[in-house]
Amino acid sequence: MFDQRFFTSKLGHAAMVSVAAMIAFTIFVGMVPAPEAQTMLIGAPVVELA
């Protein structure tokens, strides 16, 4: 899919940094403790006709 020249270019470096940041963020979000169970209010969109 990608050749070696892509990963040595500036765009390739930016792509690798972006992927690493997404992986780090996903790991970080999974490590955050969940808040205590609270009642969730679910809002439904309301459409008013004039």
mmCIF file of C-alpha atoms in Angstrom, residues 16-29:
data_model
loop_
_atom_site.group_PDB
_atom_site.id
_atom_site.type_symbol
_atom_site.label_atom_id
_atom_site.label_comp_id
_atom_site.label_asym_id
_atom_site.label_seq_id
_atom_site.Cartn_x
_atom_site.Cartn_y
_atom_site.Cartn_z
ATOM 1 C CA MET A 16 2.931 8.194 11.691
ATOM 2 C CA VAL A 17 2.746 10.863 14.420
ATOM 3 C CA SER A 18 -0.994 11.175 13.859
ATOM 4 C CA VAL A 19 -1.535 7.428 14.169
ATOM 5 C CA ALA A 20 0.635 7.300 17.310
ATOM 6 C CA ALA A 21 -1.388 10.169 18.844
ATOM 7 C CA MET A 22 -4.677 8.392 18.104
ATOM 8 C CA ILE A 23 -3.393 5.179 19.691
ATOM 9 C CA ALA A 24 -2.125 7.066 22.754
ATOM 10 C CA PHE A 25 -5.448 8.882 23.118
ATOM 11 C CA THR A 26 -7.383 5.611 22.867
ATOM 12 C CA ILE A 27 -5.189 4.027 25.559
ATOM 13 C CA PHE A 28 -5.536 7.121 27.766
ATOM 14 C CA VAL A 29 -9.334 7.149 27.471
#
